[in-house]
CSV table of C-alpha atoms and ligand atoms in Angstrom, one decimal:
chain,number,residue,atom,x,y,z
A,692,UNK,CA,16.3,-4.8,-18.4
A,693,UNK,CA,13.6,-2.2,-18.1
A,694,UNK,CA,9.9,-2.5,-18.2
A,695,UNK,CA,7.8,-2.6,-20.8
A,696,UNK,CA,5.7,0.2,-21.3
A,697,UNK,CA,2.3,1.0,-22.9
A,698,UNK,CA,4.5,2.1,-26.1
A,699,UNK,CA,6.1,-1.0,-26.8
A,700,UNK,CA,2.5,-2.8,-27.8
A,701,UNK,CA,1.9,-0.8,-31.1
A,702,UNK,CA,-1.2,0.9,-32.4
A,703,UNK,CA,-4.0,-0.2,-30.0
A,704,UNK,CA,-6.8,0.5,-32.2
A,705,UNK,CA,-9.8,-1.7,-32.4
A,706,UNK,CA,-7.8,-4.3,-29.9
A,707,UNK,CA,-9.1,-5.6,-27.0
A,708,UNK,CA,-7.1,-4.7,-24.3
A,709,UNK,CA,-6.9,-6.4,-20.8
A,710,UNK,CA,-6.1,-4.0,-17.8
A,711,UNK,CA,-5.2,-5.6,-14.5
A,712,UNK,CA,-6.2,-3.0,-11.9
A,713,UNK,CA,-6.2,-3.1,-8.3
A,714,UNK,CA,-9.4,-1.9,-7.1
A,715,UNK,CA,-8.9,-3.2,-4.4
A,716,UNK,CA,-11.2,-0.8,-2.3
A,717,UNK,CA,-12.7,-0.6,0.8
A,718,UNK,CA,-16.3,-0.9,1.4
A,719,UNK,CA,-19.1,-0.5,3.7
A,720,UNK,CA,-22.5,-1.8,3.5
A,721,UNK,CA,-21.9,-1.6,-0.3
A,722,UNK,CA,-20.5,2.1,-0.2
A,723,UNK,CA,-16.9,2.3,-1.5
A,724,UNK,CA,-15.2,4.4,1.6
A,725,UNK,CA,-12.6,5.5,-0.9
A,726,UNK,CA,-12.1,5.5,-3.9
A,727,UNK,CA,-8.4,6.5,-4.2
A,728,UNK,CA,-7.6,3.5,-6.2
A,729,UNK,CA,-10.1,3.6,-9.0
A,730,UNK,CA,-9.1,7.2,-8.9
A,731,UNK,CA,-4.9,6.0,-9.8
A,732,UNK,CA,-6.5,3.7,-12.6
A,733,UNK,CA,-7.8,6.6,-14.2
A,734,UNK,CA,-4.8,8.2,-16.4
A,735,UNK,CA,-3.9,4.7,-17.8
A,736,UNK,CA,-7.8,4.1,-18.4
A,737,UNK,CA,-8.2,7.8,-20.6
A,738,UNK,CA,-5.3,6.1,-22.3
A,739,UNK,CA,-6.4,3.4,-23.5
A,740,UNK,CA,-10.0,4.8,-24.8
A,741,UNK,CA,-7.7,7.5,-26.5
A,742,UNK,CA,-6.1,4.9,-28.2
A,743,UNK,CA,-9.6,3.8,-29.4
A,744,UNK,CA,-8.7,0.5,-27.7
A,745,UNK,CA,-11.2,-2.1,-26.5
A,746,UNK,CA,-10.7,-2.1,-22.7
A,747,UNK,CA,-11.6,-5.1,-20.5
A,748,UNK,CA,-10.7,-4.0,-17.0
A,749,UNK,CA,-10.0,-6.3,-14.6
A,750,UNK,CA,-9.4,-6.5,-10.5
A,751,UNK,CA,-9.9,-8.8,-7.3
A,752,UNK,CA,-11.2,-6.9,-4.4
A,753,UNK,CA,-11.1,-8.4,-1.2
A,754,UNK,CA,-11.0,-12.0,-0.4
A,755,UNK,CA,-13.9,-13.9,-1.7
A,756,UNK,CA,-12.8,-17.6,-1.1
A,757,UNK,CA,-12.3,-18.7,-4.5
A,758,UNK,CA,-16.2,-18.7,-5.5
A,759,UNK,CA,-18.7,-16.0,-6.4
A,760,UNK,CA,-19.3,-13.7,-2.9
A,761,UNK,CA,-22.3,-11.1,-3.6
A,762,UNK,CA,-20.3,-8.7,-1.0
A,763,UNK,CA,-17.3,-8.6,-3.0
A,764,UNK,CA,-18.8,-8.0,-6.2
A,765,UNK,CA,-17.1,-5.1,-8.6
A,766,UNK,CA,-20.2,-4.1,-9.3
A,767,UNK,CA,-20.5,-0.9,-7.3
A,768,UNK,CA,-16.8,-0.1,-8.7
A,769,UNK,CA,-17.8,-0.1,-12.2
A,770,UNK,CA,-20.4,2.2,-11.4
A,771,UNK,CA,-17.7,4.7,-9.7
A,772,UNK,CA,-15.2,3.9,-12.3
A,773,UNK,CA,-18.3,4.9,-15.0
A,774,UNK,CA,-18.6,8.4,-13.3
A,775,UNK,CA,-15.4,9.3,-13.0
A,776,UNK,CA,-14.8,8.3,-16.7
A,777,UNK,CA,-17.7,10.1,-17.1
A,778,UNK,CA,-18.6,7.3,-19.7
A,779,UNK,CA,-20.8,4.3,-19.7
A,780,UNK,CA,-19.1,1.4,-18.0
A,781,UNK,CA,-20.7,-2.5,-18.6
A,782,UNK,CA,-20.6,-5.0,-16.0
A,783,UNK,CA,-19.8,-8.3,-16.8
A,784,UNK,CA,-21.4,-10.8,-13.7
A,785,UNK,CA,-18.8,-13.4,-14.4
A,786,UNK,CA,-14.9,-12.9,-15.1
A,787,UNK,CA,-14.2,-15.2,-17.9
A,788,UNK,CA,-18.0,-17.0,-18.6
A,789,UNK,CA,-20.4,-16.1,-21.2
A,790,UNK,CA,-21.1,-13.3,-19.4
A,791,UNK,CA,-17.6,-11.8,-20.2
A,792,UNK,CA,-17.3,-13.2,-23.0
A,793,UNK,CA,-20.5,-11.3,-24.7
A,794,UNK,CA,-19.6,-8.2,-22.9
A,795,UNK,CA,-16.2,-8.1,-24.4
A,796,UNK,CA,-17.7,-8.6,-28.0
A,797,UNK,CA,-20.2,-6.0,-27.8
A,798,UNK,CA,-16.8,-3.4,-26.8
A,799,UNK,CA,-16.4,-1.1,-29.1
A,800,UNK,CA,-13.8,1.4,-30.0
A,801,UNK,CA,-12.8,3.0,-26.9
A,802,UNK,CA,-15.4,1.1,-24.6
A,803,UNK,CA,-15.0,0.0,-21.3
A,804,UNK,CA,-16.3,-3.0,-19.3
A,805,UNK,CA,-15.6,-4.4,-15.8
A,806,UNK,CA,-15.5,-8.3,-15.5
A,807,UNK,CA,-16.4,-10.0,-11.8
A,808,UNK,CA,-14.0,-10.1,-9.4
A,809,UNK,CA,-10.8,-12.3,-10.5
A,810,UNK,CA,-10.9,-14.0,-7.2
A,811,UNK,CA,-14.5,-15.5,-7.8
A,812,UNK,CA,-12.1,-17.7,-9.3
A,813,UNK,CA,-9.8,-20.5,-7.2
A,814,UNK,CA,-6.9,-20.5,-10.4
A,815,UNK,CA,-6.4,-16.8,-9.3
A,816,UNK,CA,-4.2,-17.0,-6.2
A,817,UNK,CA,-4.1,-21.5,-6.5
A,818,UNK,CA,-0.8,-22.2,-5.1
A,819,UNK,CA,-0.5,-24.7,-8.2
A,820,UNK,CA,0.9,-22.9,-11.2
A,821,UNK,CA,-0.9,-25.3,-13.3
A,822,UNK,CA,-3.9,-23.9,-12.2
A,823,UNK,CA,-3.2,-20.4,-12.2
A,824,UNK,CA,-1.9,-21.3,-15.9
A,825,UNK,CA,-5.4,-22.9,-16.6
A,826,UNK,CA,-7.2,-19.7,-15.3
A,827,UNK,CA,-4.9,-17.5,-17.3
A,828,UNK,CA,-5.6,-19.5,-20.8
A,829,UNK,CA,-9.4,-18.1,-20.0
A,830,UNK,CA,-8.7,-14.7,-19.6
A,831,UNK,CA,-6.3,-14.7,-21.9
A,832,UNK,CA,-9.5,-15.7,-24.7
A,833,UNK,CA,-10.8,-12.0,-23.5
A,834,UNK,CA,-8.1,-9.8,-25.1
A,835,UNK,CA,-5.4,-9.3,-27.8
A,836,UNK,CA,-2.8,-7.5,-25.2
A,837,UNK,CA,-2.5,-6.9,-21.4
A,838,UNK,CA,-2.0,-3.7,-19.3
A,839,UNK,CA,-0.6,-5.1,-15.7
A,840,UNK,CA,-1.4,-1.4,-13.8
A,841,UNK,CA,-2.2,-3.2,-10.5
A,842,UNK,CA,0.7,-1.9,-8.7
A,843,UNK,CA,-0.6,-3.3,-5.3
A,844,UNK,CA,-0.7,-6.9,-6.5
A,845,UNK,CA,2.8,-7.0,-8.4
A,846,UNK,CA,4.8,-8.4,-5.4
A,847,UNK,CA,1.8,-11.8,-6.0
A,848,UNK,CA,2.5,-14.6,-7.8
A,849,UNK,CA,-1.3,-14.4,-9.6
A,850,UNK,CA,-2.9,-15.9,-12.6
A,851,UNK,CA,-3.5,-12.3,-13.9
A,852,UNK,CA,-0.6,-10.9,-12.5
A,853,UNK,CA,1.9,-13.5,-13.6
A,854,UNK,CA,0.9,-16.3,-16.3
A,855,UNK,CA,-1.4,-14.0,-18.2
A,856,UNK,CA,1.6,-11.4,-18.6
A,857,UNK,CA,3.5,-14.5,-20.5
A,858,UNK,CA,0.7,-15.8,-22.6
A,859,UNK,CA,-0.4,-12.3,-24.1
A,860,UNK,CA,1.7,-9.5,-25.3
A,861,UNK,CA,2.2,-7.0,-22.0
A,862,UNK,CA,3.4,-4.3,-21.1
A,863,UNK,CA,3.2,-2.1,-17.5
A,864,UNK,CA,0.6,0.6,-17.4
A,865,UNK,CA,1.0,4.6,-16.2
A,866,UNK,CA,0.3,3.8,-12.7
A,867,UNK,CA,2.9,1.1,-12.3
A,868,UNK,CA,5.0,3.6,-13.9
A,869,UNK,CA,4.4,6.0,-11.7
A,870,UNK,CA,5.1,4.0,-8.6
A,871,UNK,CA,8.6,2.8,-9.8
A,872,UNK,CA,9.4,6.4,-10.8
A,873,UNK,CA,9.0,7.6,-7.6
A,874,UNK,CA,10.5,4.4,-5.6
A,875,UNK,CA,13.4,4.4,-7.7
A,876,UNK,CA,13.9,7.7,-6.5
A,877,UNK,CA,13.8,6.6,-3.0
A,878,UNK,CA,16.6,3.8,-3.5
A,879,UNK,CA,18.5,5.8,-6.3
A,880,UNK,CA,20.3,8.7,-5.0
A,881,UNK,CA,17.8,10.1,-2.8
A,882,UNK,CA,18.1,13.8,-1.6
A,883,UNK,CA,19.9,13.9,1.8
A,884,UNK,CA,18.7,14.1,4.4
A,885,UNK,CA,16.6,10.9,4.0
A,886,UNK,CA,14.4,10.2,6.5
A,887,UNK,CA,12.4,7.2,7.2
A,888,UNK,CA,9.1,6.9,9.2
A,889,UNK,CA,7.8,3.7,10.7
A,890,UNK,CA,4.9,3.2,12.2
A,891,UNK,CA,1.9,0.2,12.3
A,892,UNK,CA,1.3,-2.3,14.3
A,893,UNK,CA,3.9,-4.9,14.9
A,894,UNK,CA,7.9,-4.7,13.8
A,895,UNK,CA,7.9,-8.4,12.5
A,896,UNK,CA,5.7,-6.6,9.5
A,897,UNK,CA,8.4,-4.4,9.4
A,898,UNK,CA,11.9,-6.1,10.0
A,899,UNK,CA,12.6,-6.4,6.2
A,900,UNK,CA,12.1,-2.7,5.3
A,901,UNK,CA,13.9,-1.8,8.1
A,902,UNK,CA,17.2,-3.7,7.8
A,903,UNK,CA,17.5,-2.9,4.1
A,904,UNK,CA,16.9,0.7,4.7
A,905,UNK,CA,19.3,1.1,7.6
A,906,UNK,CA,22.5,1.4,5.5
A,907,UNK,CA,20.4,3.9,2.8
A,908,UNK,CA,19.3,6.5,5.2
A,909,UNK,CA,20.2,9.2,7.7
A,910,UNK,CA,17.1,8.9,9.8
A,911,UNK,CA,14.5,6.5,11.3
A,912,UNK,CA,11.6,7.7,13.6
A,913,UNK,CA,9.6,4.8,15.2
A,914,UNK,CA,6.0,5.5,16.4
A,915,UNK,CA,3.4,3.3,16.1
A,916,UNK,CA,2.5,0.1,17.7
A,917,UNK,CA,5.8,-1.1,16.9
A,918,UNK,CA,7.7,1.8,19.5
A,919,UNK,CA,7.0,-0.8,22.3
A,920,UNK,CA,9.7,-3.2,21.5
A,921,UNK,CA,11.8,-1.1,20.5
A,922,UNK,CA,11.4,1.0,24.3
A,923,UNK,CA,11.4,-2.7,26.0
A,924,UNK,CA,14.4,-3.1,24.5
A,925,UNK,CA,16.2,0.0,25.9
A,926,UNK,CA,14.9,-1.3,29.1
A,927,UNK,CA,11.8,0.9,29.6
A,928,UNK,CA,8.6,-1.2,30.9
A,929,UNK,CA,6.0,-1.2,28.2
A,930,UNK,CA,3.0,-2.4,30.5
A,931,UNK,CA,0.2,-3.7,28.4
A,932,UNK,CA,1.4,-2.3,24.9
A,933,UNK,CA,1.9,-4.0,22.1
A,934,UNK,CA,5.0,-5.8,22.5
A,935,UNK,CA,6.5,-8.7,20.3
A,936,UNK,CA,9.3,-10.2,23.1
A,937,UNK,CA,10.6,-12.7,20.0
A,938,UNK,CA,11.9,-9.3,18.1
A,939,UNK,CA,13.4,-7.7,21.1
A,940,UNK,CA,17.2,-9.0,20.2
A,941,UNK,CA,16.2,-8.1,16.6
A,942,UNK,CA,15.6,-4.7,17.9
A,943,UNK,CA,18.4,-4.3,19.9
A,944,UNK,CA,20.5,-4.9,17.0
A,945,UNK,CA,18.8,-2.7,14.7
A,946,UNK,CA,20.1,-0.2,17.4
A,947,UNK,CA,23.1,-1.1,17.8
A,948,UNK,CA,23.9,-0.6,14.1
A,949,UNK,CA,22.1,2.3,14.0
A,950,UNK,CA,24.4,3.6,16.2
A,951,UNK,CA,27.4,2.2,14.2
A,952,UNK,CA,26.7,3.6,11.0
A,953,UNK,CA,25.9,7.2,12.6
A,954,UNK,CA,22.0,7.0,11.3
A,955,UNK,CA,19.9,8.7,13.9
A,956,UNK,CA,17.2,6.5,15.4
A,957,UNK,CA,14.6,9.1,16.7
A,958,UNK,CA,13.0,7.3,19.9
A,959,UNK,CA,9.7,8.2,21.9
A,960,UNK,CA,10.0,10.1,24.8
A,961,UNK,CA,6.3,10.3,25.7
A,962,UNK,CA,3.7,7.7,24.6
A,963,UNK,CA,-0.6,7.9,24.8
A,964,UNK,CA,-1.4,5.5,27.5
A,965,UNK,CA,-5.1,4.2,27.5
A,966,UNK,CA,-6.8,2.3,30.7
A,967,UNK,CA,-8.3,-0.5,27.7
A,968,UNK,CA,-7.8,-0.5,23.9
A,969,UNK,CA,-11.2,1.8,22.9
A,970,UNK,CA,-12.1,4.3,21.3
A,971,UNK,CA,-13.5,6.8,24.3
A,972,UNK,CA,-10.8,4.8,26.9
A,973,UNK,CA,-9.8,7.1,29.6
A,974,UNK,CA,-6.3,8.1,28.9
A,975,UNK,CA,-2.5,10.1,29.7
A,976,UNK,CA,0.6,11.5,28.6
A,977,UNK,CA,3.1,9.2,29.9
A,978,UNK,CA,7.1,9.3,29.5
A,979,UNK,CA,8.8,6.9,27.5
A,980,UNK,CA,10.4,5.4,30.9
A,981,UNK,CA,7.1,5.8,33.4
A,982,UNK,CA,4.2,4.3,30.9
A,983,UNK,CA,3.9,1.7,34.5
A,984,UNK,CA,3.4,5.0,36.2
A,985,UNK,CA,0.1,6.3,35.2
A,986,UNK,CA,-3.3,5.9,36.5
A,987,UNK,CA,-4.1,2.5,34.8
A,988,UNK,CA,-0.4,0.7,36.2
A,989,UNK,CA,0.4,-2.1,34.5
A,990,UNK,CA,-2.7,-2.0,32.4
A,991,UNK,CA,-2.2,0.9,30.6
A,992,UNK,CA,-2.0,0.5,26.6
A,993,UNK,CA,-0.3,2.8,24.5
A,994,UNK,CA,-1.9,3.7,22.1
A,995,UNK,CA,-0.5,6.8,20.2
A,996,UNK,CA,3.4,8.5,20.4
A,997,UNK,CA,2.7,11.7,23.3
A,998,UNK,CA,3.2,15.4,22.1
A,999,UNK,CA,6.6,15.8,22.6
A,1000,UNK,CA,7.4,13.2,20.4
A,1001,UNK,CA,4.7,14.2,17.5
A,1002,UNK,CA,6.6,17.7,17.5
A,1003,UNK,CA,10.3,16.6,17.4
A,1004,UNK,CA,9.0,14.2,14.9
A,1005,UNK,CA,7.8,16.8,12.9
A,1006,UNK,CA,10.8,19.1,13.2
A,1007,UNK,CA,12.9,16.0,12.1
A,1008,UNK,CA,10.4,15.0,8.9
A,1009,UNK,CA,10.1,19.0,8.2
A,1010,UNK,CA,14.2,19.1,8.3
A,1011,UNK,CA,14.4,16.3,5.4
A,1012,UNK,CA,14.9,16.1,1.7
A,1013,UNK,CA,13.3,12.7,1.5
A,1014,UNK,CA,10.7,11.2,3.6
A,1015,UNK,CA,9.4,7.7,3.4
A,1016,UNK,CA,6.7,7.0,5.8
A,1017,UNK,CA,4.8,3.9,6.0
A,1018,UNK,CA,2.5,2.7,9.1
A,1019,UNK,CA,-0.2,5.3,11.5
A,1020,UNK,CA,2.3,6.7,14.5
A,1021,UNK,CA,-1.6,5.4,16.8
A,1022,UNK,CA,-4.4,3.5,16.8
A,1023,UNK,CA,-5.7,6.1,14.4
A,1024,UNK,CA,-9.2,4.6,14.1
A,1025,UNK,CA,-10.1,6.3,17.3
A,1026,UNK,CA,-10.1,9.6,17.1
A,1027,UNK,CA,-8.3,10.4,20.6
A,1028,UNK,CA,-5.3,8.6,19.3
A,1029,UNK,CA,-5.0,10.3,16.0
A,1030,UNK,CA,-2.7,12.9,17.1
A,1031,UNK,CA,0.2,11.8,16.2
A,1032,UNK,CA,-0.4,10.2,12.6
A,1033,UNK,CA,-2.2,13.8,12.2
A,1034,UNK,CA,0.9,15.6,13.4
A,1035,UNK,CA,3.0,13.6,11.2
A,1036,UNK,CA,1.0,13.7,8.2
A,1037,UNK,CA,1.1,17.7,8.5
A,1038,UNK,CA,5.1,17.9,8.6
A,1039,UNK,CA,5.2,15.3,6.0
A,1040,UNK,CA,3.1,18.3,3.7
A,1041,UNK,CA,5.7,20.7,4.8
A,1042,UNK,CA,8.4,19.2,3.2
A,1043,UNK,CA,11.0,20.7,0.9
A,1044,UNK,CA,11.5,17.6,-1.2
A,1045,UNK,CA,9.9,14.4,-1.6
A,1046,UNK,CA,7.9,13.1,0.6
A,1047,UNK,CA,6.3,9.4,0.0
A,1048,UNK,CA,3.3,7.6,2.2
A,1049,UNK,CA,2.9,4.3,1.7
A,1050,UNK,CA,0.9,1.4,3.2
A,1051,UNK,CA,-3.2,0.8,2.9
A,1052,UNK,CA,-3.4,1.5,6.6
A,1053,UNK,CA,-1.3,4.5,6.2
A,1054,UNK,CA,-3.2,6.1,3.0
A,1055,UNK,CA,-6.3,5.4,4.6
A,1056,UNK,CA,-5.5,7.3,7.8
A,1057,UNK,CA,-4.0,10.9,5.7
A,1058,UNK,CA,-7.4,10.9,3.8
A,1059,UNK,CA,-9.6,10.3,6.9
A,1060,UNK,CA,-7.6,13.3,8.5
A,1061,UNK,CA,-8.4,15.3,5.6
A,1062,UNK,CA,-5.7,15.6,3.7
A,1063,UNK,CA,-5.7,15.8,-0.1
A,1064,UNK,CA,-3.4,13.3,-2.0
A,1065,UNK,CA,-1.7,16.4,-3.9
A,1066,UNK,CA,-0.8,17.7,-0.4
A,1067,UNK,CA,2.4,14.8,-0.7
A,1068,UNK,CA,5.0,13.7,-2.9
A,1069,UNK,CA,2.9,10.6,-3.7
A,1070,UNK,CA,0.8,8.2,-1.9
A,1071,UNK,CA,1.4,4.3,-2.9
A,1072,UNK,CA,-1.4,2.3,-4.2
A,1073,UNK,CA,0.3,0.0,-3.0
A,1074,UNK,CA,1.3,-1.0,0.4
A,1075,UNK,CA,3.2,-4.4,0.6
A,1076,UNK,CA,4.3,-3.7,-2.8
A,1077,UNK,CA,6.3,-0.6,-2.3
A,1078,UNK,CA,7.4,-2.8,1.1
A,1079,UNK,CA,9.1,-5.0,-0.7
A,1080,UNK,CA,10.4,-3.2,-3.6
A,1081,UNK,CA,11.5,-0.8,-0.7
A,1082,UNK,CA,13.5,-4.8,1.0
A,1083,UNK,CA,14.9,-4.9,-2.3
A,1084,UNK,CA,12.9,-8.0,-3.5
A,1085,UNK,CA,12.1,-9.1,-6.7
A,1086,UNK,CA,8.7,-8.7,-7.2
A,1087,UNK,CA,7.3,-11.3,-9.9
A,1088,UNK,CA,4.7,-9.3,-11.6
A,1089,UNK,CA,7.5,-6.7,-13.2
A,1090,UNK,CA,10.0,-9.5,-14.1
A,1091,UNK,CA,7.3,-10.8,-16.3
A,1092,UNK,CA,7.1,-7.0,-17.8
A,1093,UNK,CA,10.7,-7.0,-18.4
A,1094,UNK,CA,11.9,-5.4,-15.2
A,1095,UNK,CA,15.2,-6.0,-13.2
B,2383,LIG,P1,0.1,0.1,6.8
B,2383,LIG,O1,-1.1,-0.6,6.3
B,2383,LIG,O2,0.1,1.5,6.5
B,2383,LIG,O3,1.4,-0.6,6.3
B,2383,LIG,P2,0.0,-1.3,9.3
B,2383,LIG,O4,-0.9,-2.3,8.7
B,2383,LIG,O5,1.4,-1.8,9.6
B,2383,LIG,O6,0.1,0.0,8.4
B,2383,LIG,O7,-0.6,-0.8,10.7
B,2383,LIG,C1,-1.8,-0.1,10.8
B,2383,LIG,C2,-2.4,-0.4,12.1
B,2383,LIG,O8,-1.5,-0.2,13.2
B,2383,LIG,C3,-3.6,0.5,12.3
B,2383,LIG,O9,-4.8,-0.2,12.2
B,2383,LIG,C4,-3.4,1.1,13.7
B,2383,LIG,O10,-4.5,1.1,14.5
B,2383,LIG,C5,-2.3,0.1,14.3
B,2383,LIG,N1,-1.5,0.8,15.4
B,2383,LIG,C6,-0.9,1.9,15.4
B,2383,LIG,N2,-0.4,2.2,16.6
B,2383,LIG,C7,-0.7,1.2,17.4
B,2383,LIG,C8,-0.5,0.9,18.8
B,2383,LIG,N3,0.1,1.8,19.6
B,2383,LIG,N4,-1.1,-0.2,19.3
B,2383,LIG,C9,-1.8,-1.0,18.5
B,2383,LIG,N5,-2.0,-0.8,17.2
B,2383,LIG,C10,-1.5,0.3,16.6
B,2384,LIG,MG1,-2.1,-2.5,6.9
C-alpha cells in the first residue's frame, strides 16, 4: 500500500482542514533559535490556502507535562509562521476549548489559525489508547479532514498522530512526502558508493541504524562521542571519553562483520583530547592509540575526531554517491570542538550525489556553522524518525496513512 496523499481528499474548498505539524522548535528566552521547521511546513501550508481550505494547524513543542506551560506556548510560532506566510495567523490559547473552537469558526476561506500546544493536553502522548482516543474525538470536532505533515512525530503512537488519522479522512502532507522520497532513495537502490556517517553521543542510540545499515552500504565512518567504544574495543585506552563498556561486544561484532561483508569501517586515527568537558578546556591532538598520553593522562576527554581523521573523512564522504550522515563528529556546542562536524558538513556539500543530514542535533549543528539547507541533498525534519524508518521499523503514523 502507498500513502495517502493530499490528492486523494477531494476539493478542499471551504473545509476545515486539520494540519499536524511538527514545530517542534527550539527556543530561547522566548526567541525561536531556528526556525527550519516552520520553514518545512511552509509548501504544504501555501497548499492548503490555495485550495481555499480552512486550515487549523496544529503541533506540540517541547514537553509541557500534560497541562498548560506559558514557556511552551505556540504562541511566538504562530507569529513566525504569520510572517513567513506573509498572512495574518490567529492564535487559539487553548487546543480543543472554546478558544479553538471560536477560532476555527471565524476561519475563512484560505485562513490560517494555530491552536495551543497539543501536549497541554495529557490524552496526547497517554500511554492509554482510550485516552488518546478520547483526546482525538475533540480535535477531531475542529475539522472536516486531516493533513498528518509532522514528519518528526510519525515514528509516535499520538492522539493526533495516530487516532485522529482513523477518525477523520487523512491523508500525508508535502513534507512527509518529501522525507519518504528522499529515504526511500536511501534504502531503494541507492547510488554506490554509499556511505554512512555516524556521529552523536552514545552507540546504544545508534545500534539499530547501525546493524540494519551494515548489509546496505559500502561505508561507515564513526566520529562522534560514540568513536570511544568502538577504539576501546580495538584495544586503544579511551581515558575519560565517553565510553559505554555494556556495547563494547556489540561493537566488536559490528567489526567483525564489517569486515566480513567487505564494507569499509573508517576508524579514528587522531581524536581532540580536552583536560575537562568545557567550552575554553585546555586541549591536544592525540592519536587514536595514545589519547592516555597527553598532558591531561587519564583525564583527558575527547571531545572531537583530530585533523587527520576530519580530512580522510572528507575525502571518503567527497568520494561517495550517497551519504547519510546523522550525529555531530564533537561536542559541537563549543566552538573548539567544532572542527570536525564543520569539516564534515563541508565534504558532505561537495558531494556528487545525494547527500542526507539527519538528526535534530545534527541539523542544528550545519546551520549554526553557517551552512544553508540548499547546500545538501536534504536535511530531515526529523531525527528519530528518519532513525527508524532508516532500522526499517514500522512507524505507526504512516500505516494509519496507508503506508507499508
Ligand atoms: P542527533 O540529534 O543529530 O541524532 P545525537 O543526539 O546523537 O545527534 O548527538 C548529539 C550530541 O552528541 C551533541 O550534543 C554533541 O555535543 C554530542 N557529542 C558529540 N561528540 C561527543 C563527544 N566526543 N563526547 C561527548 N558528547 C559528544
Ligand atoms: Mg539529538
Amino acid at each position: 500500500m502507498t500513502l495517502r496523499t493530499l490528492d486523494t481528499l477531494g476539493s478542499l474548498e471551504g473545509k476545515r482542514v486539520i494540519v499536524r505539524c511538527d514545530l517542534n522548535v527550539p527556543l530561547r528566552d522566548g526567541i525561536i533559535t531556528d526556525d527550519g521547521r516552520v520553514r518545512a511546513s511552509l509548501p504544504t501550508l501555501n497548499a492548503l490556502i490555495n485550495a481555499g481550505a480552512r486550515v487549523v494547524v496544529c503541533s506540540h513543542l517541547g514537553r509541557p507535562d500534560g497541562a498548560p506551560d506559558p514557556q511552551y506556548s505556540l504562541e511566538p510560532v504562530a507569529q513566525r509562521l504569520s510572517e513567513l506566510l506573509g498572512a495574518p495567523v490567529a492564535f487559539a490559547r487553548d487546543t480543543v476549548g472554546e478558544s479553538a473552537t471560536e477560532a476555527v469558526a471565524s476561519l475563512e476561506d484560505g485562513g490560517v489559525v494555530v491552536i495551543e500546544n497539543l501536549r497541554f493536553n495529557p490524552g496526547e502522548t497517554s500511554k492509554d489508547a482510550a485516552e488518546r482516543g478520547a483526546f482525538a474525538a475533540e480535535l477531531a470536532k475542529l475539522g472536516d479532514v486531516l493533513v498528518s505533515d509532522g514528519f518528526g512525530v510519525v515514528h509516535r503512537k499520538q492522539a493526533s498522530v495516530y487516532e485522529l488519522a482513523e477518525l477523520l479522512p487523512s491523508a500525508a502532507g508535502l513534507l512527509i512526502a518529501t522525507e519518504l522520497d528522499v529515504l526511500d532513495r536511501l534504502t531503494e537502490n541507492p547510488e554506490r558508493p554509499y556511505a554512512v556517517v555516524l556521529g552523536g553521543s552514545k552507540v546504544s542510540d545508534k545500534l539499530g541504524v547501525i546493524s540494519h545499515l551494515l548489509p546496505r552500504v559500502d561505508r561507515i565512518l564513526v566520529g562522534g562521542g560514540m568513536l570511544f567504544t568502538f577504539l576501546k574495543a580495538q584495544g586503544h585506552a579511551v581515558a575519560s571519553s565517553l565510553l559505554e563498556e555494556d556495547q563494547l561486544d556489540t561493537v566488536r561484532g559490528y567489526i567483525a562483520e564489517a569486515a566480513e561483508r567487505g564494507v569499509e569501517l573508517v576508524l579514528p586515527t587522531d581524536v581532540v583530547v580536552a583536560a575537562s568537558f568545557s567550552a575554553d578546556a585546555d586541549h591536544e591532538v592525540a592519536a587514536a592509540d595514545a589519547i592516555e598520553q597527553t598532558a591531561f593522562g587519564a583525564s583527558g576527554i575527547g571531545l572531537d575526531i583530530g585533523p587527520e581523521t576530519a580530512a580522510r573523512f572528507a575525502e571518503v564522504i567527497r568520494g561517495s554517491k550517497t551519504v547519510f550522515w546523522n550525529g555531530p563528529m564533537g561536542v559541537f556546542e563549543f566552538p573548539a570542538f567544532a572542527a570536525g562536524t564543520k569539516t564534515v558538513a563541508q565534504a558532505l556539500t561537495e558531494v556528487d550525489g545525494l547527500s542526507v543530514v539527519g538528526g535534530g542535533d545534527s541539523a542544528a549543528a550545519v546551520r549554526q556553522l553557517g551552512f544553508s539547507d540548499d547546500r545538501f541533498g536534504h536535511i530531515s525534519t526529523g531525527g528519530g524518525a528518519s532513525l527508524e524508518f532508516l532500522e526499517g521499523k514500522k512507524l505507526p503514523g504512516l500505516e494509519v496513512l496507508g503506508w507499508a
